[in-house]
Coordinates of C-alpha atoms in Angstrom, one line a residue:
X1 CA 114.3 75.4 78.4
X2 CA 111.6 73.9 76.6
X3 CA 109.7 74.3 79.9
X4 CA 110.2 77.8 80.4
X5 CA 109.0 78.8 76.3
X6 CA 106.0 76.8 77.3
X7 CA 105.2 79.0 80.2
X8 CA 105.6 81.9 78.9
X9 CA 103.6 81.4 75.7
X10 CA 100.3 79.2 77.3
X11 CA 100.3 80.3 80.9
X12 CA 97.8 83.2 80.4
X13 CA 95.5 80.7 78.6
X14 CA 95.6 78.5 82.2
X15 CA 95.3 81.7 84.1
X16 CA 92.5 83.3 82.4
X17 CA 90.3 80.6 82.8
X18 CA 92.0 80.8 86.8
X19 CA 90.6 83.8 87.0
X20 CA 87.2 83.7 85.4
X21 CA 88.2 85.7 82.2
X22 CA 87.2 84.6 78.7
X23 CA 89.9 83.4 76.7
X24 CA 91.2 86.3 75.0
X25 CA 90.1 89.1 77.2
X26 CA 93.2 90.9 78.9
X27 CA 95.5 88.8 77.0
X28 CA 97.7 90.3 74.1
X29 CA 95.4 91.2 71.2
X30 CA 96.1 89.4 68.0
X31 CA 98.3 92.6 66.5
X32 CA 101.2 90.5 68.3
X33 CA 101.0 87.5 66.2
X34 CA 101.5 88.9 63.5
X35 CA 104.9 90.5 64.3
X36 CA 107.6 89.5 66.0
X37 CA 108.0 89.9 69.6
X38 CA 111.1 91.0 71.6
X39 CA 112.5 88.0 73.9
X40 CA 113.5 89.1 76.9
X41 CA 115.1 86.7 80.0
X42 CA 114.1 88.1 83.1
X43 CA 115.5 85.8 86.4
X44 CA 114.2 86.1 90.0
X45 CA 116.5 86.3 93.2
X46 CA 114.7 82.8 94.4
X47 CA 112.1 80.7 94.1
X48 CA 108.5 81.3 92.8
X49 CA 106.5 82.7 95.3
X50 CA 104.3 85.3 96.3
X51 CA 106.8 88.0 96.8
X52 CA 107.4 88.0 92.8
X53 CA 103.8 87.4 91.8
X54 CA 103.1 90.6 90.0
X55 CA 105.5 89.5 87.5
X56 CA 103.9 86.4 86.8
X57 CA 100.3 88.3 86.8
X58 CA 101.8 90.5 84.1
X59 CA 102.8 87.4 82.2
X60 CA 99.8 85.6 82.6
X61 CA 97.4 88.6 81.5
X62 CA 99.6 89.4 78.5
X63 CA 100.7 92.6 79.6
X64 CA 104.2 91.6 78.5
X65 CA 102.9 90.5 75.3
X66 CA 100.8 94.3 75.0
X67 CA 104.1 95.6 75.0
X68 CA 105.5 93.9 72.1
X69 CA 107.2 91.3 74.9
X70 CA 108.1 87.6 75.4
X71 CA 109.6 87.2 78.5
X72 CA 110.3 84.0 80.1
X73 CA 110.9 83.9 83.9
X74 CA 113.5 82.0 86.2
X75 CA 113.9 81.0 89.0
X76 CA 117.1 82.5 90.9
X77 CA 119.8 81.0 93.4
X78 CA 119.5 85.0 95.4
X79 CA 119.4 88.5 95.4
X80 CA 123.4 88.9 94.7
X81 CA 123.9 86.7 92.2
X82 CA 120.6 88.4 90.2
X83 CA 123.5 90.9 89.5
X84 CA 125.7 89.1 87.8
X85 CA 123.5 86.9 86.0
X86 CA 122.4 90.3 84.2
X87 CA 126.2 91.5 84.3
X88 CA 127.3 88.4 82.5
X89 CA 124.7 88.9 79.7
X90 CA 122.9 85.3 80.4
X91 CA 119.8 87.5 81.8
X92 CA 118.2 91.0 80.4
X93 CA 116.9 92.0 83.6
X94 CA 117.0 90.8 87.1
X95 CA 116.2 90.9 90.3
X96 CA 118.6 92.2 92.8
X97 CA 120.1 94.0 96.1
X98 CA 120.6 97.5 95.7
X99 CA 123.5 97.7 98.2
X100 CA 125.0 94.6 96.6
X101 CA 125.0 96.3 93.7
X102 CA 126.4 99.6 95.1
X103 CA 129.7 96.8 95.7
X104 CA 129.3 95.5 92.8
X105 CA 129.9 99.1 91.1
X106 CA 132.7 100.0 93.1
X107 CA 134.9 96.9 91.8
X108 CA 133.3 96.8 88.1
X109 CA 133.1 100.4 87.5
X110 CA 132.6 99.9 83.7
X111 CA 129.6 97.7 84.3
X112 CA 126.3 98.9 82.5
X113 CA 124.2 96.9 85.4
X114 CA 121.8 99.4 86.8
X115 CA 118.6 99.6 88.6
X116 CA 115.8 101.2 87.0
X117 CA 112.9 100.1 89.4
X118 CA 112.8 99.8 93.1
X119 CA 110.6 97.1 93.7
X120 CA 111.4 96.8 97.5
X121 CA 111.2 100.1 99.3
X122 CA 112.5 99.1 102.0
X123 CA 114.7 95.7 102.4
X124 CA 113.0 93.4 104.7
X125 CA 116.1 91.9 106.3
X126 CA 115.8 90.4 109.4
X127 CA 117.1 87.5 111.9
X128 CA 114.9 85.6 113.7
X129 CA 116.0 83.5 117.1
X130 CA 114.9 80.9 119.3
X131 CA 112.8 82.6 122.6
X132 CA 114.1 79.5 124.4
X133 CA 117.5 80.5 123.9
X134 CA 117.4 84.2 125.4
X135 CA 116.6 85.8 121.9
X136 CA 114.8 88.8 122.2
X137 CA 113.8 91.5 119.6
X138 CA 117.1 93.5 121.4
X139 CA 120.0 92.8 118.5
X140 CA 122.3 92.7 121.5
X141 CA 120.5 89.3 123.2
X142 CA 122.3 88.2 120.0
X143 CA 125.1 88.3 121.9
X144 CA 127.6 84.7 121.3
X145 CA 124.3 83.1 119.8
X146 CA 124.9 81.4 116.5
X147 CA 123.1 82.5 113.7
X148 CA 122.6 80.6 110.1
X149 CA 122.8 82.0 106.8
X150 CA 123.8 80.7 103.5
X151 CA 127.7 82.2 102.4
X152 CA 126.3 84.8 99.7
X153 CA 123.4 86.4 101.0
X154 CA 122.0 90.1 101.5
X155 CA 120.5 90.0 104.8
X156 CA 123.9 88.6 105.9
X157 CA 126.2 90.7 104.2
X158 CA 124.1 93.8 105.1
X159 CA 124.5 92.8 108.9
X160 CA 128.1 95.1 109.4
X161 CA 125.2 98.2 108.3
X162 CA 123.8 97.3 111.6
X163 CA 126.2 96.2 113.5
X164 CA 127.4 100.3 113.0
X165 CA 123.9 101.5 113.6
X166 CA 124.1 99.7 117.2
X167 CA 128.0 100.9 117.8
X168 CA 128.8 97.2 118.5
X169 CA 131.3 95.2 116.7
X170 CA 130.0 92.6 113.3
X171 CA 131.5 89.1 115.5
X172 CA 128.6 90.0 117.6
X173 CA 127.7 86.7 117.1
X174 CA 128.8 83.4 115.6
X175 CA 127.8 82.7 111.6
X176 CA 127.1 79.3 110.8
X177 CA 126.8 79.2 106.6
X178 CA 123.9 77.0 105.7
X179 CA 122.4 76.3 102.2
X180 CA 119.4 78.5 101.6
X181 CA 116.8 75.1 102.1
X182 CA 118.6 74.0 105.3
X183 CA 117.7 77.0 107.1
X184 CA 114.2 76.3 109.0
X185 CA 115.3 72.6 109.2
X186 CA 118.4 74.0 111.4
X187 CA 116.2 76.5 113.7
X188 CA 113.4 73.4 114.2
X189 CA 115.9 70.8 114.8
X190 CA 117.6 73.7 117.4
X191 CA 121.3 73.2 115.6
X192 CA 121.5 77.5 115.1
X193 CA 119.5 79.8 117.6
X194 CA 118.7 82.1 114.8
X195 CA 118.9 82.5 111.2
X196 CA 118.9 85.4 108.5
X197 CA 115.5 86.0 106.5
X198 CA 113.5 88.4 104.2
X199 CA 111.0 89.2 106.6
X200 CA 108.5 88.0 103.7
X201 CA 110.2 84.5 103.6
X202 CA 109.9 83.3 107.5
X203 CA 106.3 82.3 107.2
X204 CA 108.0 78.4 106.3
X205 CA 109.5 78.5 109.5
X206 CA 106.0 80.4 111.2
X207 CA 104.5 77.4 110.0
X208 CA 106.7 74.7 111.9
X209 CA 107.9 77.2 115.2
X210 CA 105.1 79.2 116.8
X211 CA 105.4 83.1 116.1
X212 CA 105.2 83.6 119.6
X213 CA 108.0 81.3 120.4
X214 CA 110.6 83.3 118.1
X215 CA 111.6 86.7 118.4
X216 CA 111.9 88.8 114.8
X217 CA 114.8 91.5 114.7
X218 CA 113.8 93.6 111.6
X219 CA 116.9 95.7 110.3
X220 CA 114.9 98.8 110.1
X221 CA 114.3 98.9 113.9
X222 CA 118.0 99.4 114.0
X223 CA 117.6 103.2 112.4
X224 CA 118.6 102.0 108.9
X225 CA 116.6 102.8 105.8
X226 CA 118.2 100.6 103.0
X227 CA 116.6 99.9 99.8
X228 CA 116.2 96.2 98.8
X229 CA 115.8 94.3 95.5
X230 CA 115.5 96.4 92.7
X231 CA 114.9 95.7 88.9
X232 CA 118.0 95.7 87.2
X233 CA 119.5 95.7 83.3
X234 CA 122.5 95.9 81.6
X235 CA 123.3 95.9 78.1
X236 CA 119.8 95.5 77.5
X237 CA 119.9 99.6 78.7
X238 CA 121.9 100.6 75.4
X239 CA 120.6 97.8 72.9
X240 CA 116.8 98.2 73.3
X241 CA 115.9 101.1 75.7
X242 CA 112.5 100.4 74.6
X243 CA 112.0 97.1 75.7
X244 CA 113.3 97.8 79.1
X245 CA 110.4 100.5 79.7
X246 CA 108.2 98.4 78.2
X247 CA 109.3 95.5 80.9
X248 CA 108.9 98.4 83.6
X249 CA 105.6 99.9 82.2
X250 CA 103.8 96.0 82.0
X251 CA 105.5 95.1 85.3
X252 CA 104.3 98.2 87.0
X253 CA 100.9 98.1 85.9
X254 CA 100.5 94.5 87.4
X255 CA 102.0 95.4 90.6
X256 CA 99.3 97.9 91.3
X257 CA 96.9 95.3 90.7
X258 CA 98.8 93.1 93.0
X259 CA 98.5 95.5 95.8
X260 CA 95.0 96.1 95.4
X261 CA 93.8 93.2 94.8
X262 CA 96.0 89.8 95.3
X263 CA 94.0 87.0 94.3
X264 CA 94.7 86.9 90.3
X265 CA 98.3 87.0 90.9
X266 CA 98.4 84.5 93.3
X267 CA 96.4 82.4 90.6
X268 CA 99.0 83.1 88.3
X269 CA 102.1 81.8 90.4
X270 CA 99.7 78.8 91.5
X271 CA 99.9 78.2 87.4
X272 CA 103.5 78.3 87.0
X273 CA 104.3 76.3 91.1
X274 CA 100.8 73.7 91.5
X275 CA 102.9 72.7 95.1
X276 CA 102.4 76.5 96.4
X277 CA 99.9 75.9 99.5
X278 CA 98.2 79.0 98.8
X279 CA 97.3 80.0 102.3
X280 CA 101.3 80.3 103.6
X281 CA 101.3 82.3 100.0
X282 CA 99.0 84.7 100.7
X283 CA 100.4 85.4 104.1
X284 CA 103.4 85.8 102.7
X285 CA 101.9 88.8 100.6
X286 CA 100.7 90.2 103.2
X287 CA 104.7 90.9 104.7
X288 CA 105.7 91.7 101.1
X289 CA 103.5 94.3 100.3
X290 CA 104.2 96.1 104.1
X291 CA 108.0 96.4 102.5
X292 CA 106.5 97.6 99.0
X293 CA 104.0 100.0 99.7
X294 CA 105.3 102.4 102.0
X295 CA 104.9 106.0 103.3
X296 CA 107.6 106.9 101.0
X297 CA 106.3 104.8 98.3
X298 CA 102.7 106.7 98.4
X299 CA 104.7 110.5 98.5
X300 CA 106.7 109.3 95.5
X301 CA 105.5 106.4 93.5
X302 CA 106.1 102.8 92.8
X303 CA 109.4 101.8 92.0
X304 CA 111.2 105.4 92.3
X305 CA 113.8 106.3 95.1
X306 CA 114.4 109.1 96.6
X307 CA 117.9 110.9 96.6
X308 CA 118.9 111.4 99.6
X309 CA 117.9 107.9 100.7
X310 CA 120.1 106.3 98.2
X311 CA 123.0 108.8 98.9
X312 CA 123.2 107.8 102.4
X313 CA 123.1 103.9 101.8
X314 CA 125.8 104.4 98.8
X315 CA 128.0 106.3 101.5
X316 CA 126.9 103.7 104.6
X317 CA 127.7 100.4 102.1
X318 CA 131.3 102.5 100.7
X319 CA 132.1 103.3 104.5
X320 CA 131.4 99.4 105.9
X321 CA 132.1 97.6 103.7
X322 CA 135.6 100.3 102.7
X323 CA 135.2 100.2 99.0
X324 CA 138.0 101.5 97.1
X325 CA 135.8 103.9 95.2
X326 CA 132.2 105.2 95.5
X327 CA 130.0 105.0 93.0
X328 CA 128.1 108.1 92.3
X329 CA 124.4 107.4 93.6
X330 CA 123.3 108.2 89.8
X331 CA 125.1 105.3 88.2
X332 CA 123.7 102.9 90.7
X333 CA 119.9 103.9 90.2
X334 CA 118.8 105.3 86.1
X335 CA 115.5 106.4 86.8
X336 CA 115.0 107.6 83.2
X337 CA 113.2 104.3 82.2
X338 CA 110.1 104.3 85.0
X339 CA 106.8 104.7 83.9
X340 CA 104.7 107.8 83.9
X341 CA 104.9 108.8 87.7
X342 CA 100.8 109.5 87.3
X343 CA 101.1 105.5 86.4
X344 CA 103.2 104.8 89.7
X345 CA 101.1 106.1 92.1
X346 CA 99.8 103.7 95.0
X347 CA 97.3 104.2 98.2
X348 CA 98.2 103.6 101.3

């Protein structure tokens, strides 16, 4: 705790000077310390990295703290559980799977848990095998293989998506449940033939298997277009509607800056994680932001969805997965708290 409140009042000090910025410049102006600012708990779906660094650019520049903000940012333990770690009132906002939620909604249809900013257009699911056990980028070479992934997981429990897109069965293949930090040590050591990843998240195992020696199965070659982790809130909706666009509107603003230019934010989560190697960090951006900015991002902005999209994953995720209800697509996605949409647009 007292770790967290230290970080999120003194890490733009370290980062300005990261950055070559005089103290003071593009931090909060001095309006804010004289009244009171509205805490707000924000938790990731995992660890610090590159994939969340626009958060942590927006917190080190004081665009939180512009807005009347203090938010303090955790960690996560992955993308489903984001959702009810915002459900459960611990966290005001989150970061979470959009079709996990869709589930979520059909057996808590009271919840207030929305999303209200599509940070991933498009989910970057994937599994990745071994080349030296017959994996190819054809899903069916998956064919008896075993695959790791940790028990609660989006990529894994999205897999029954695309097992329908291919019109084969979901025991395609063998699961073998592994802890999130045991999965490249199972694909080096050869104890799995391939494993579940965000796309963004395999260069650990690039880094210890050659990329030429593993074959990468991206969901979205399977003719699925599924949203991925999405902003969400809950009470925090109802109680202070203006604090939740002002999250949105800071948030926003530092992931354009993230996608244009990279280096401050990467500063930033070197500030908050001094063990990042920097180099397997910015490579990692460079998958992210292929799965953030995308043709449908650049038609209709940053962090918006578009409605026929999120109709047909509501109705793919209540057909697999047979739901007992369907939420309406409009109670799963709010987009009545995004920014301007002149303030969301992106280039390509």
């Amino acid at each position: 705790m007292q770790r967290r409140h230290f970080l999120s009042s003194s890490l733009s000090t370290s980062i300005a000077a990261a950055v070559g910025a005089p103290l003071g410049l593009g931090l909060a102006p001095a309006v804010h310390a004289q009244r009171s600012l509205v805490p707000l708990k924000f938790t990731l779906d995992f660890r610090v990295t590159s994939q969340t660094s626009p958060f942590f650019l927006a917190l080190a520049k004081g665009y939180y703290k512009d807005e009347g903000l203090d938010v303090s940012i955790d960690v996560g333990s992955g993308s489903v559980a984001s959702i009810t770690r915002v459900a459960s009132g611990a966290y005001d906002l989150g970061l979470g799977d959009l079709s996990a939620l869709v589930e979520f909604h059909a057996q808590n249809p009271e919840t207030p848990v929305q999303a209200v900013y599509q940070y991933y257009n498009r989910a970057p699911f994937v599994i990745i095998g071994r080349r030296d056990r017959g994996i190819t980028e054809d899903f069916l070479s998956l064919k008896g293989k075993r695959v790791a992934a940790a028990a609660v997981e989006s990529t894994r429990r999205s897999w029954p998506m695309v097992a329908r897109a291919l019109k084969t069965g979901p025991d395609l293949f063998e699961w073998v449940t592994t802890d999130f930090s045991a999965r490249d040590n199972v694909m080096v050591r050869g104890d799995v033939d391939a494993a579940t990843y965000f796309h963004d998240s395999a260069v650990s195992l690039f880094a210890r298997i050659p990329p030429k020696d593993l074959a990468v199965l991206e969901y979205s070659r399977a003719g699925l277009q599924l949203y991925g982790n999405a902003l969400l809130a809950g009470k925090l909706l109802q109680e202070k509607p203006d604090a939740a666009r002002a999250f949105l509107r800071a948030s926003n603003r530092a992931l354009r800056e993230t996608l244009a230019q990279p280096d401050a934010a990467l500063a930033a989560i070197k500030a908050r994680e001094p063990i990042l190697n920097m180099d397997v960090e910015r490579e990692r951006w460079g998958i992210t932001r292929q799965y953030l900015n995308t043709a449908e991002t650049q038609a209709i902005g940053l962090g918006a969805v578009a409605p026929a999209v999120l109709a047909r994953q509501v109705d793919e995720v209540a057909t697999v997965f047979g739901l007992a209800r369907k939420p309406a697509p409009e109670r799963v996605f709010n987009p009545a708290f995004l920014p301007a949409a002149a303030e969301r647009k992106v280039a390509a």
